[in-house]
N, CA, C and O atoms as a DFTB+ gen file, in Angstrom:
732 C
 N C O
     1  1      79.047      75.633      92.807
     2  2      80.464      75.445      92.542
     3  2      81.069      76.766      92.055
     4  3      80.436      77.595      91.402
     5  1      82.293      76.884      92.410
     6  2      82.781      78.795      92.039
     7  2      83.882      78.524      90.823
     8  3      84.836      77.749      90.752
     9  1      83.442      79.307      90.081
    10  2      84.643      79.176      88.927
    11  2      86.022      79.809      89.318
    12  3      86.404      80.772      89.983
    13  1      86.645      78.684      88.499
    14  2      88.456      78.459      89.161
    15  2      89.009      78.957      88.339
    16  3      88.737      78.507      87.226
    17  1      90.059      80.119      88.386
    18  2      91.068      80.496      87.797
    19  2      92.717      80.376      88.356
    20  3      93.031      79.794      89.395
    21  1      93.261      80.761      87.831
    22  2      94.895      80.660      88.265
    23  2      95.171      81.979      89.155
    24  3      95.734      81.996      90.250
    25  1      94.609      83.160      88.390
    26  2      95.131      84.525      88.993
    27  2      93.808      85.235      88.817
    28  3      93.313      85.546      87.734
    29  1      93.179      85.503      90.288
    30  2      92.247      87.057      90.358
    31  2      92.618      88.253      90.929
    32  3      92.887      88.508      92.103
    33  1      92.593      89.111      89.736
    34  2      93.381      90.233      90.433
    35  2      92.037      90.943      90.575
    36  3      91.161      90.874      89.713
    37  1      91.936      91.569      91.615
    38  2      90.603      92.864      92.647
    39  2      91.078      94.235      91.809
    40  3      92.244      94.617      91.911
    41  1      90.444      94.707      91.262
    42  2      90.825      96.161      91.443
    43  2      91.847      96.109      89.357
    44  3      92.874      95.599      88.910
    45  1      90.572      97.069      88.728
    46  2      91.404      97.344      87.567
    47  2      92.075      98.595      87.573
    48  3      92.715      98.617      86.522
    49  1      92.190      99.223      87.947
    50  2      93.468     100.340      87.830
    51  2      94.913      99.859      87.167
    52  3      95.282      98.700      86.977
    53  1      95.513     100.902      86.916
    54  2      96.951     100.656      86.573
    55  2      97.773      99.413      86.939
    56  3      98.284      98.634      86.135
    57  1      97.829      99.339      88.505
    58  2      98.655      97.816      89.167
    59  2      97.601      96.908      88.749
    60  3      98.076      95.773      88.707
    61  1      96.236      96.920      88.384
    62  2      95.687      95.912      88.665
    63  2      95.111      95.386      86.927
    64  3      94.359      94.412      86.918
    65  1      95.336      95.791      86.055
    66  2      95.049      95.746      84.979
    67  2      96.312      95.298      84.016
    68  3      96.177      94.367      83.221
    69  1      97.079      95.750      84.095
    70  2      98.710      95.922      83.593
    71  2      98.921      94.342      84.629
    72  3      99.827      93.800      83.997
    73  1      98.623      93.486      85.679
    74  2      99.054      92.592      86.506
    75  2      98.076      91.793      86.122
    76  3      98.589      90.674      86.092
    77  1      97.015      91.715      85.824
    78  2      95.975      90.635      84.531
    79  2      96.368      90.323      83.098
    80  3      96.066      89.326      82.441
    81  1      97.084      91.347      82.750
    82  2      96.869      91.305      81.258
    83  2      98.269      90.407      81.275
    84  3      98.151      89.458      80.501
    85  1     100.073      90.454      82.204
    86  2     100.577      89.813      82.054
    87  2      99.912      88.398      82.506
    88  3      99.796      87.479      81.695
    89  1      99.563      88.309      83.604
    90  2      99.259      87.283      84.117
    91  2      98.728      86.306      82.788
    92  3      99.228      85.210      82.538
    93  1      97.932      86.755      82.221
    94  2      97.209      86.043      81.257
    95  2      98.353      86.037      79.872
    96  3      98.178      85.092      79.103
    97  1      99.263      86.814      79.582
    98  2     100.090      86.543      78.844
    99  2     101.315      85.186      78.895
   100  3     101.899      84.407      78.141
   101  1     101.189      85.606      80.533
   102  2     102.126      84.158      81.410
   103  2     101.125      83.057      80.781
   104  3     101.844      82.104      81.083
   105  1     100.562      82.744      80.453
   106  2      99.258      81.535      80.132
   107  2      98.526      81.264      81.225
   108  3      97.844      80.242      81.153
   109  1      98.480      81.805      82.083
   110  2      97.159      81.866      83.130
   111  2      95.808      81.816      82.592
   112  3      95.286      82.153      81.529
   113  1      95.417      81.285      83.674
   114  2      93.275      81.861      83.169
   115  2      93.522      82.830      84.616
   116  3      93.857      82.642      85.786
   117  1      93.136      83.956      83.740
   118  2      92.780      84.917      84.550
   119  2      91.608      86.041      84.403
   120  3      90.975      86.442      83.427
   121  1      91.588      86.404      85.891
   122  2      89.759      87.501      85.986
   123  2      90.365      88.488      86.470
   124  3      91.352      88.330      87.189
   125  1      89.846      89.758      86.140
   126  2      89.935      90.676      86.590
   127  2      88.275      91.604      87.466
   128  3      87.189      91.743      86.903
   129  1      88.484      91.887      88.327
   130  2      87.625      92.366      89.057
   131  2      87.473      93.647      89.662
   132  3      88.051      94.020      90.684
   133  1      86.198      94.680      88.578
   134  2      86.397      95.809      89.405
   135  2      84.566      96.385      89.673
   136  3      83.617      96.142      88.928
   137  1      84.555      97.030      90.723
   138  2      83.303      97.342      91.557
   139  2      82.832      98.781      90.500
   140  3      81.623      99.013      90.476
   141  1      83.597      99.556      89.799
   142  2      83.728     101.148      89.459
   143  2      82.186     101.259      88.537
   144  3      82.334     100.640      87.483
   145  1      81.473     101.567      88.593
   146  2      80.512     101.998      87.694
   147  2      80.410     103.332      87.220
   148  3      81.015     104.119      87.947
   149  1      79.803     103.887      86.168
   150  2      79.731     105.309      85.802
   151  2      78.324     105.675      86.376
   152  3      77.573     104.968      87.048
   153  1      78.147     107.043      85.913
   154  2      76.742     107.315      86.453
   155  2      75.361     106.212      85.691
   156  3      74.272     106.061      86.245
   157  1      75.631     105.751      84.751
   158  2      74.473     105.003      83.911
   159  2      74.855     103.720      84.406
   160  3      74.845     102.887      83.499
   161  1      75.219     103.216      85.623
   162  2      75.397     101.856      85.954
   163  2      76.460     100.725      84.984
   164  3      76.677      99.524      85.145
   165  1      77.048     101.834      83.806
   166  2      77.870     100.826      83.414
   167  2      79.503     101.080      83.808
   168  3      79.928     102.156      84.228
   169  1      80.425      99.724      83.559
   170  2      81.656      99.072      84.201
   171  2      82.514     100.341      83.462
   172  3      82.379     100.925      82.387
   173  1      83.370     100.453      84.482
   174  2      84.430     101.395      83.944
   175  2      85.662     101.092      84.666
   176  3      85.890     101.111      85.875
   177  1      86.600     100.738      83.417
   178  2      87.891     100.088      84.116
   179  2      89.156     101.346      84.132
   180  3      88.989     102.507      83.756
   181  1      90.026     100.944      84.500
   182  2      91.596     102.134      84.664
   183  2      91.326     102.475      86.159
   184  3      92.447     102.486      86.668
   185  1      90.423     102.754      87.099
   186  2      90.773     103.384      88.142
   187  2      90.848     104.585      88.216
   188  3      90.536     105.384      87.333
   189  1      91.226     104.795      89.166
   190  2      91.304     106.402      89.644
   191  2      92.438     107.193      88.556
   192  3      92.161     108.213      87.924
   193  1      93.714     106.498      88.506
   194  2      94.355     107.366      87.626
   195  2      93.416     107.831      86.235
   196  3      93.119     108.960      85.845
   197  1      93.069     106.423      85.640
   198  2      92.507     107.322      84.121
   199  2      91.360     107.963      84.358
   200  3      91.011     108.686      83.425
   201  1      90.430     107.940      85.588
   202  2      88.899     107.982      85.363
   203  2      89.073     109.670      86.320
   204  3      88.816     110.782      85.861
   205  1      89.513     109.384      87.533
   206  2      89.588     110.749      87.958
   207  2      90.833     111.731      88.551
   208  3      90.606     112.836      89.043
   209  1      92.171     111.151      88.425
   210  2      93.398     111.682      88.478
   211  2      94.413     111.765      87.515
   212  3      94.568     112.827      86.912
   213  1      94.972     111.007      87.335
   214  2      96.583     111.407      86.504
   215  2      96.034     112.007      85.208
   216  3      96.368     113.059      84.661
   217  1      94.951     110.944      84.771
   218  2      94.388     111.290      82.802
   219  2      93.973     112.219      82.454
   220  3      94.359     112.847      81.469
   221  1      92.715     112.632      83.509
   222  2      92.031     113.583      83.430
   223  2      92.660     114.682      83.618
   224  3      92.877     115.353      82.609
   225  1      93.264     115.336      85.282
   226  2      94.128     116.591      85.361
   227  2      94.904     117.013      84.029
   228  3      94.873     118.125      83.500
   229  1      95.765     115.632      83.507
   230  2      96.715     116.450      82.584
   231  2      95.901     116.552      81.258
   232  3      96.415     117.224      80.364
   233  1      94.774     116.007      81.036
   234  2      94.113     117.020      79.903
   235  2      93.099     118.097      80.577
   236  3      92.052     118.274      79.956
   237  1      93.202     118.499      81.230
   238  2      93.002     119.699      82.016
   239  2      93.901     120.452      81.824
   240  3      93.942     121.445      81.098
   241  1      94.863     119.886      82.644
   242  2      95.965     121.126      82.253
   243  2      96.396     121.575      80.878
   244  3      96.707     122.710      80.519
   245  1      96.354     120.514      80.219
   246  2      96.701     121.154      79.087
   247  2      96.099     121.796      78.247
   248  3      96.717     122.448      77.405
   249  1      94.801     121.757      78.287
   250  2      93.932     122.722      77.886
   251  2      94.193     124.222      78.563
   252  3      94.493     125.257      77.967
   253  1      94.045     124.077      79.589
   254  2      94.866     125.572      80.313
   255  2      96.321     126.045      79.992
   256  3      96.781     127.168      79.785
   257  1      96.776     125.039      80.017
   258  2      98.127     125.820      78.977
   259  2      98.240     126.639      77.900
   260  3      98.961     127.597      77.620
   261  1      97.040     125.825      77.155
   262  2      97.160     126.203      75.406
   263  2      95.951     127.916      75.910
   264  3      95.964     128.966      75.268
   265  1      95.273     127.700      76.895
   266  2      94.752     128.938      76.990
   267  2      95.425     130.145      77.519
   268  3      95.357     131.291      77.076
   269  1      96.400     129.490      79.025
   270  2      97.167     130.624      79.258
   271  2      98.309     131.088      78.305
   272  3      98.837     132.172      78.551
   273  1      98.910     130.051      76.790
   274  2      99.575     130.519      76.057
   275  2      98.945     131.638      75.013
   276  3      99.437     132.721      74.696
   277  1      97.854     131.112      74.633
   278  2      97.550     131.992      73.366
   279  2      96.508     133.451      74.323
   280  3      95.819     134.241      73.676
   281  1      96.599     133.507      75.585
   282  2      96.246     134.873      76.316
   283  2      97.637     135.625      76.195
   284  3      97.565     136.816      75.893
   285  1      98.961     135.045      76.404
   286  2     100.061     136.097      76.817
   287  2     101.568     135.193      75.927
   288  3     102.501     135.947      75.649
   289  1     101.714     133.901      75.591
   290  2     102.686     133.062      75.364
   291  2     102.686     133.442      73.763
   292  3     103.746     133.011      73.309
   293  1     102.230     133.819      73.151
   294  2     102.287     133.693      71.770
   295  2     103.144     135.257      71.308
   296  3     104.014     135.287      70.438
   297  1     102.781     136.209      71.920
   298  2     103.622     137.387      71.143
   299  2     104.750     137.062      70.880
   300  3     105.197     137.006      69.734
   301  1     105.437     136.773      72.017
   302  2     107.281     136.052      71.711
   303  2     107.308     135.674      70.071
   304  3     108.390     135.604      69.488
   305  1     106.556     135.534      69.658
   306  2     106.638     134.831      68.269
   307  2     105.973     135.291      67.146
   308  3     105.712     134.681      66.109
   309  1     105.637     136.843      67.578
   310  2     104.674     137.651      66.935
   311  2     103.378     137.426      66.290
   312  3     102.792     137.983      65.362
   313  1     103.099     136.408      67.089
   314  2     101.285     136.025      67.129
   315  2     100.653     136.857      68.386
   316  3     100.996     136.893      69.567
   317  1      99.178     137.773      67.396
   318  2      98.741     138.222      68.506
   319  2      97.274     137.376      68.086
   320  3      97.147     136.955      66.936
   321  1      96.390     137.208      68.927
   322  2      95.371     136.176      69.196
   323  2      94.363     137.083      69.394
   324  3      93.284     136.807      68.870
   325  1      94.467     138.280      70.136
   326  2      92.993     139.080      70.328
   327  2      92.952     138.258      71.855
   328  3      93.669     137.579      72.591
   329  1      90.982     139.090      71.720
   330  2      90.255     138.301      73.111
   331  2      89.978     137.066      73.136
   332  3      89.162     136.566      72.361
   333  1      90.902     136.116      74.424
   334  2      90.964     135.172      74.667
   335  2      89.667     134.271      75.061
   336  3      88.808     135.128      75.268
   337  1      89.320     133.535      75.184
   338  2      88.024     133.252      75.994
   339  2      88.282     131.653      76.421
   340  3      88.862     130.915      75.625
   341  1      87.782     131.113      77.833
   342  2      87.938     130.310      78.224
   343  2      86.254     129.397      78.162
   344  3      85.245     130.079      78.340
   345  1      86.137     128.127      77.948
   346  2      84.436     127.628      77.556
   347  2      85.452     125.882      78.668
   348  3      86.097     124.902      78.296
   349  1      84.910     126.549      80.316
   350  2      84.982     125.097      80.811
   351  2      84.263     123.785      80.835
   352  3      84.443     122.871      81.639
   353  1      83.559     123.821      79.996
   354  2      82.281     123.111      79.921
   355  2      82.860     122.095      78.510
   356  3      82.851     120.867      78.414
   357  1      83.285     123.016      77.629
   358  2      83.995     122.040      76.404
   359  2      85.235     121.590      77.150
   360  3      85.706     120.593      76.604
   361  1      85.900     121.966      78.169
   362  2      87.389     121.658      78.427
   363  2      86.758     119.635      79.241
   364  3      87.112     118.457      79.191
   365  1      85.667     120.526      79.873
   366  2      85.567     118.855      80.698
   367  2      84.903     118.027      79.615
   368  3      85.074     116.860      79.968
   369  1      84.173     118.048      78.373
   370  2      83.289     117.325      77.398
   371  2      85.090     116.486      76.729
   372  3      85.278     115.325      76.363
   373  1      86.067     117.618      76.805
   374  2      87.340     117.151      75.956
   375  2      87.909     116.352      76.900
   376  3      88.019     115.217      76.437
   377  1      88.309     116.426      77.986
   378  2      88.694     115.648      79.027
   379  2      88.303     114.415      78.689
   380  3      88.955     113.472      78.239
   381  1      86.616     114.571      79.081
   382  2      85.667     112.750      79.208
   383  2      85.951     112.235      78.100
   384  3      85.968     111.004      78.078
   385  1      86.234     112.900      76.957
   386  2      86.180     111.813      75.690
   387  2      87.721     111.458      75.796
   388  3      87.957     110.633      74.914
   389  1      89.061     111.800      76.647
   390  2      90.073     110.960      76.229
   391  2      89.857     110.188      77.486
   392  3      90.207     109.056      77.152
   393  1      89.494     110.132      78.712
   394  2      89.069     109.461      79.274
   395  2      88.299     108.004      79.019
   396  3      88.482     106.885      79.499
   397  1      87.594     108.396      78.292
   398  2      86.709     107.413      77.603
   399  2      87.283     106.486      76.674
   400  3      86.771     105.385      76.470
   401  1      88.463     106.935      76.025
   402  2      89.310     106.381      74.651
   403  2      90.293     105.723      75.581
   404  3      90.580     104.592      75.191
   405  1      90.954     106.121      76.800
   406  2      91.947     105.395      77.411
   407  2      91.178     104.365      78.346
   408  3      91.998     103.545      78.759
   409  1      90.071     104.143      78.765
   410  2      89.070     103.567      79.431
   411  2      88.869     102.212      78.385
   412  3      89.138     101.011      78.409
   413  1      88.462     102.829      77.800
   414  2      87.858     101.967      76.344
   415  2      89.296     100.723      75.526
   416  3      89.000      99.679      74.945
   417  1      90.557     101.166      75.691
   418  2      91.363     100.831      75.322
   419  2      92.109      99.564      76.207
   420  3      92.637      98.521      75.821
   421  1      91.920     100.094      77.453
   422  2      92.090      98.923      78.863
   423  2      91.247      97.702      78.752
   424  3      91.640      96.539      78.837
   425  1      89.581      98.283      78.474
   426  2      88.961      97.038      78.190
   427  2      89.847      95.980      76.995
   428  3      90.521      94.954      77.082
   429  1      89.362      96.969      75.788
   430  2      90.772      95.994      74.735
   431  2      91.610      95.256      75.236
   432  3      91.608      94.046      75.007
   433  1      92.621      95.930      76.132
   434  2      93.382      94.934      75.837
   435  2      93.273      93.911      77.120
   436  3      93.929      92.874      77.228
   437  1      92.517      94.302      77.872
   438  2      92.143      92.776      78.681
   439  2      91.722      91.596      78.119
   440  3      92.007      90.411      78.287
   441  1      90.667      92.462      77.123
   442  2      89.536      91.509      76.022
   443  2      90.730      90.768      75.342
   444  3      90.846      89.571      75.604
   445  1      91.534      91.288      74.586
   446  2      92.838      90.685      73.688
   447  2      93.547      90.273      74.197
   448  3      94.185      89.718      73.303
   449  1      94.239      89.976      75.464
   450  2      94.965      89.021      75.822
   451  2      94.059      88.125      76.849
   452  3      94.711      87.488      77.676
   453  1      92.758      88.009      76.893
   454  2      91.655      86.917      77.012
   455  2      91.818      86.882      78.910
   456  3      92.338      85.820      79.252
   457  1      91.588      87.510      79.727
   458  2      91.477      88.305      80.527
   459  2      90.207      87.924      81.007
   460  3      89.517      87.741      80.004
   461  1      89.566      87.718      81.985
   462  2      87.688      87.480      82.109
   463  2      87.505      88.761      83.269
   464  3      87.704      88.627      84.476
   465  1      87.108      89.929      82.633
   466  2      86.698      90.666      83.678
   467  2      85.410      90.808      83.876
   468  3      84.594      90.824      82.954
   469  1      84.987      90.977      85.649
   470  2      84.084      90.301      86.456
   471  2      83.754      91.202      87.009
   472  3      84.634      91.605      87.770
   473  1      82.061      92.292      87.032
   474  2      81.882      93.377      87.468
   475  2      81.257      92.950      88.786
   476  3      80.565      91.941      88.915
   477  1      81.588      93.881      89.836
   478  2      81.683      93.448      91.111
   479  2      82.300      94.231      92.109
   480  3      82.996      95.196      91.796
   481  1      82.033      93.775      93.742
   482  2      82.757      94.295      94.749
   483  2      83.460      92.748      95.855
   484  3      82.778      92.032      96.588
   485  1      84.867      92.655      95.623
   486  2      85.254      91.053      95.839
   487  2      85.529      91.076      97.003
   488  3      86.169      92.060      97.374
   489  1      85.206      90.139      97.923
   490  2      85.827      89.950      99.502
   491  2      85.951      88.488      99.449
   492  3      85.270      87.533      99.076
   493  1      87.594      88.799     100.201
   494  2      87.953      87.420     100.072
   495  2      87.102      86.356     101.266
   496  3      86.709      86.858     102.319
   497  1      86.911      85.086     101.016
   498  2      86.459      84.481     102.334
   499  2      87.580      83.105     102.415
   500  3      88.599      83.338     101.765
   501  1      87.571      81.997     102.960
   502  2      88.328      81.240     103.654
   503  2      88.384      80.349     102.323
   504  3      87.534      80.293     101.435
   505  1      89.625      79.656     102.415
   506  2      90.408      78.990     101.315
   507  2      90.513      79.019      99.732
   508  3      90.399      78.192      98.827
   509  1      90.818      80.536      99.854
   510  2      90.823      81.053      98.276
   511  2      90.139      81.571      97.160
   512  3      90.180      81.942      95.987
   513  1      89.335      81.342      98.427
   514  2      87.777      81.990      97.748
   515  2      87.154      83.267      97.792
   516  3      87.323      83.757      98.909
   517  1      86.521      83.986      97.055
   518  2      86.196      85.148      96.865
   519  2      84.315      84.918      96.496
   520  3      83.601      84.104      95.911
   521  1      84.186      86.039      97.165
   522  2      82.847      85.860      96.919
   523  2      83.050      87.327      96.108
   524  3      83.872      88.203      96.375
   525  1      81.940      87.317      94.926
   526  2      81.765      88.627      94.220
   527  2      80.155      89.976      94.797
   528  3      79.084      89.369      94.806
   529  1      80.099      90.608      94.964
   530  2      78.505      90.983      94.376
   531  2      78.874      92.014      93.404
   532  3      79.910      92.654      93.226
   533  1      77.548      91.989      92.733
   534  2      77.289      92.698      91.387
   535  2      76.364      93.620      91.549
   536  3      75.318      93.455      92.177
   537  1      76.842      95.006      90.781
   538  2      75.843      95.930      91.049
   539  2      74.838      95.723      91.489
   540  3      74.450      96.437      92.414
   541  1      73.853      94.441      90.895
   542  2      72.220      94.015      90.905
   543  2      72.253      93.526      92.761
   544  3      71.197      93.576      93.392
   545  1      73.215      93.199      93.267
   546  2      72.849      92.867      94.275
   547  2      73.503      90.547      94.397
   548  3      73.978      89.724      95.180
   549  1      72.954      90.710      92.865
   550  2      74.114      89.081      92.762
   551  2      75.130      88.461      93.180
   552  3      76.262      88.928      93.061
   553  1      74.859      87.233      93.774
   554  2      76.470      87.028      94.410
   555  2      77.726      85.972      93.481
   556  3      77.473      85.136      92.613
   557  1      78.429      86.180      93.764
   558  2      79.234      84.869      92.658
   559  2      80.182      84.305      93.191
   560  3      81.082      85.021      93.630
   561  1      80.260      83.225      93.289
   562  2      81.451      82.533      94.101
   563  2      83.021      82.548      93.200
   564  3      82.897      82.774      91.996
   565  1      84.003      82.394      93.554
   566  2      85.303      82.615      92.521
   567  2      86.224      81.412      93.274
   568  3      85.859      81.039      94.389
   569  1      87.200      80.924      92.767
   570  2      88.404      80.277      93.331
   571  2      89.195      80.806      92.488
   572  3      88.953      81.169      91.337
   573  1      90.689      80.872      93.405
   574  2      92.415      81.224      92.534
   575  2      92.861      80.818      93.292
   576  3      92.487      80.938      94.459
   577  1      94.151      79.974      92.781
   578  2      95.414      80.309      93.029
   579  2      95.610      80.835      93.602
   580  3      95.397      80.404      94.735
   581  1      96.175      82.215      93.524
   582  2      96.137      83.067      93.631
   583  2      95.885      84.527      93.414
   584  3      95.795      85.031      92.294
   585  1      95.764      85.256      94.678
   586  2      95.071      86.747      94.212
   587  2      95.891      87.743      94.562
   588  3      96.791      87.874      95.393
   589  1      95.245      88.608      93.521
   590  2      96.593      89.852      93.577
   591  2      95.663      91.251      93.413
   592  3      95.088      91.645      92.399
   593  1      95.728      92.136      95.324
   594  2      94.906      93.027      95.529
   595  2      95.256      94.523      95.076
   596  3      96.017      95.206      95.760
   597  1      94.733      94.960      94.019
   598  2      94.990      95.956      93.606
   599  2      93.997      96.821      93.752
   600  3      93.197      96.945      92.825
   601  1      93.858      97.554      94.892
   602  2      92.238      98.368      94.886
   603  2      92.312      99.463      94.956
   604  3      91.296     100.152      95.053
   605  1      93.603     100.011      94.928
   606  2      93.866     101.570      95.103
   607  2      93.717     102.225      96.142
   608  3      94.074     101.679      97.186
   609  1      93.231     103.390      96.194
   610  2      92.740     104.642      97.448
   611  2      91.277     105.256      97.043
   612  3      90.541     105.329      96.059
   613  1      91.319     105.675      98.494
   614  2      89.617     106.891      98.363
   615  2      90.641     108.257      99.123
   616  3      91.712     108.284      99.729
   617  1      89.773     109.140      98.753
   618  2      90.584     110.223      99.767
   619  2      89.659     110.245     100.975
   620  3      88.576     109.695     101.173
   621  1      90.550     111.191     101.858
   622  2      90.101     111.003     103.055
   623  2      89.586     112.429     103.290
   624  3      90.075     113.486     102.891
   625  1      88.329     112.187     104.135
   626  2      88.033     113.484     104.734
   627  2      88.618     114.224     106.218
   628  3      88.516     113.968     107.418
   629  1      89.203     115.158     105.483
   630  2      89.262     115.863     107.061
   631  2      88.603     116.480     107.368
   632  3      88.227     117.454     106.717
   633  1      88.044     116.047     108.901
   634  2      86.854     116.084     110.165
   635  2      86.844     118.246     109.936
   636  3      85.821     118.865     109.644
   637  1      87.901     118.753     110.118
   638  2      87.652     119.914     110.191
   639  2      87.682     121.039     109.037
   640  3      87.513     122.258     109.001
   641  1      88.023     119.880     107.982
   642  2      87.715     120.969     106.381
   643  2      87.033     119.549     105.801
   644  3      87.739     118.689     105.273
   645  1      85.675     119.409     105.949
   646  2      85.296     118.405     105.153
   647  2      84.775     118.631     103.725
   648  3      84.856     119.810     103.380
   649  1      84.273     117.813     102.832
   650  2      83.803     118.193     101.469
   651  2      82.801     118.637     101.515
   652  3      82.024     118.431     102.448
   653  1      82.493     119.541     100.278
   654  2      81.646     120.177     100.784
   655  2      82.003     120.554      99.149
   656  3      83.101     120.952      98.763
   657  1      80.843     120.337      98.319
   658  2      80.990     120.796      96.679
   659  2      81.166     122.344      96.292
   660  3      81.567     122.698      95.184
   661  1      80.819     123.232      97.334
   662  2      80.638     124.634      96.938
   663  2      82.594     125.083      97.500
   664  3      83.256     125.729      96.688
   665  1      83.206     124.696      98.747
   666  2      84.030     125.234      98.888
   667  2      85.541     124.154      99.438
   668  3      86.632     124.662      99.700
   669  1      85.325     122.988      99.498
   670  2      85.886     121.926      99.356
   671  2      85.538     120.569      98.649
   672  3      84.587     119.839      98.927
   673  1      86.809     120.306      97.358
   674  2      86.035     119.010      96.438
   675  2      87.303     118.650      96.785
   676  3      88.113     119.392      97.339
   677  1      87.573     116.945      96.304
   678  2      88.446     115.822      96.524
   679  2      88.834     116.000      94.434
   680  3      88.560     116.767      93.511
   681  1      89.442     114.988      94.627
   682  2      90.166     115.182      93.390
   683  2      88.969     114.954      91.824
   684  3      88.794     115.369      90.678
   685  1      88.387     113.944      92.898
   686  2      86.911     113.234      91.698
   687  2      85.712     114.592      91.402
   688  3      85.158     114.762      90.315
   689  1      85.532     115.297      92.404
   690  2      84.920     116.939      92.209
   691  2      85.629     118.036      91.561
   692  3      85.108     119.018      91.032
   693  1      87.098     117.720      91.675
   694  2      87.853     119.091      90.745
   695  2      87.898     118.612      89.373
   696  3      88.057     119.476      88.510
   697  1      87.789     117.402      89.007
   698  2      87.500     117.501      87.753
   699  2      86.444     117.516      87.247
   700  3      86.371     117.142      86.077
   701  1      85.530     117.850      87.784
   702  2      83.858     117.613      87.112
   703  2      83.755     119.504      87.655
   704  3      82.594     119.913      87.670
   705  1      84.527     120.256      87.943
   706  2      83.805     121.750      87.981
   707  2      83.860     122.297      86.722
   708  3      84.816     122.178      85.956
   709  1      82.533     123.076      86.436
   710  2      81.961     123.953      85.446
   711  2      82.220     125.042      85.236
   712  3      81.704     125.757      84.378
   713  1      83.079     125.330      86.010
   714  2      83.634     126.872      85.628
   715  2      84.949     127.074      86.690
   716  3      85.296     126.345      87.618
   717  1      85.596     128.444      86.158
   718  2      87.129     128.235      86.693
   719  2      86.828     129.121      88.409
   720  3      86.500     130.307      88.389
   721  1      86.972     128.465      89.606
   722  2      86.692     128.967      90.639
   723  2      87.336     130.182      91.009
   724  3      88.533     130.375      90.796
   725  1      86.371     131.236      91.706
   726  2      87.190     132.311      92.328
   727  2      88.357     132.355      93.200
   728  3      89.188     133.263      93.233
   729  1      88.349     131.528      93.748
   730  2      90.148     131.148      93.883
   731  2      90.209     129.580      94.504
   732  3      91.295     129.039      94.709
């Protein structure tokens, strides 16, 4: 028998997390469902924006700000700083940990407005039903109401500049580089 909810939303990212948490505020029973694992096999919710785009870049960048300021931005104000030095290795350790705090915070508030999220990869099958699997290979049957597909994007490779870690990365590789590339 598959457990019945009102609203399963696929996919925790931004649309799909923020569209559970009302749902369940509406007084729904609602699940949320996302496939994302980290490298240690555990669940990691937000999606692409917090995990490898919008969150991450802009504490990237802003770490590069505060570096390209205090290299040349600070005299205006008669601060001189000396030799600058750049350590990309702490910039990405600073990154993962707000990553981790805005990651960590999504769970919250799914958990707090009582939310059932369901680790998994969901395909829908015939009359409302969703079948789950789970990392392990487990299957789980689901019923809703209704479902609300929020699964985001992958990037795409192009056939004639494909990826390639040394001289083409996708957005999920530019934030994991170790040092600032030669161009």
């Amino acid at each position: 028998m598959a457990d019945k909810y009102d609203v399963i939303v696929i996919g925790a990212g931004p649309g799909g997390y923020v569209a559970a948490i009302r749902a369940a505020q509406l007084g729904l029973k609602t699940a949320c469902i996302e496939k994302w694992v980290d490298d240690k096999g555990k669940l990691v919710l937000g999606g692409t924006c917090l995990n490898v785009g919008c969150i991450p870049a802009k504490a990237l960048l802003d770490s590069s700000y505060k570096y390209a300021e205090a290299q040349s931005g600070l005299k205006v104000h008669g601060i001189s700083a000396g030799e600058v030095a750049i350590d990309v290795p702490t910039m990405i350790a600073r990154k993962n940990k707000v990553v981790k705090q805005l990651t960590g915070g999504v769970a919250g508030l799914l958990k707090a407005n009582g939310v059932t999220v369901i680790e998994g990869q969901a395909r829908l099958t015939a009359g409302r039903k969703l079948l789950v699997t789970g990392q392990d290979g487990t299957e789980r049957s689901l019923e809703a109401d209704n479902v609300i597909i929020a699964t985001g994007s992958l990037a795409v490779e192009i056939p004639p500049a494909p990826l390639h870690s040394d001289i083409v990365v996708d957005s999920t590789g530019a934030m994991e580089l170790q040092q600032v590339p030669a161009r």
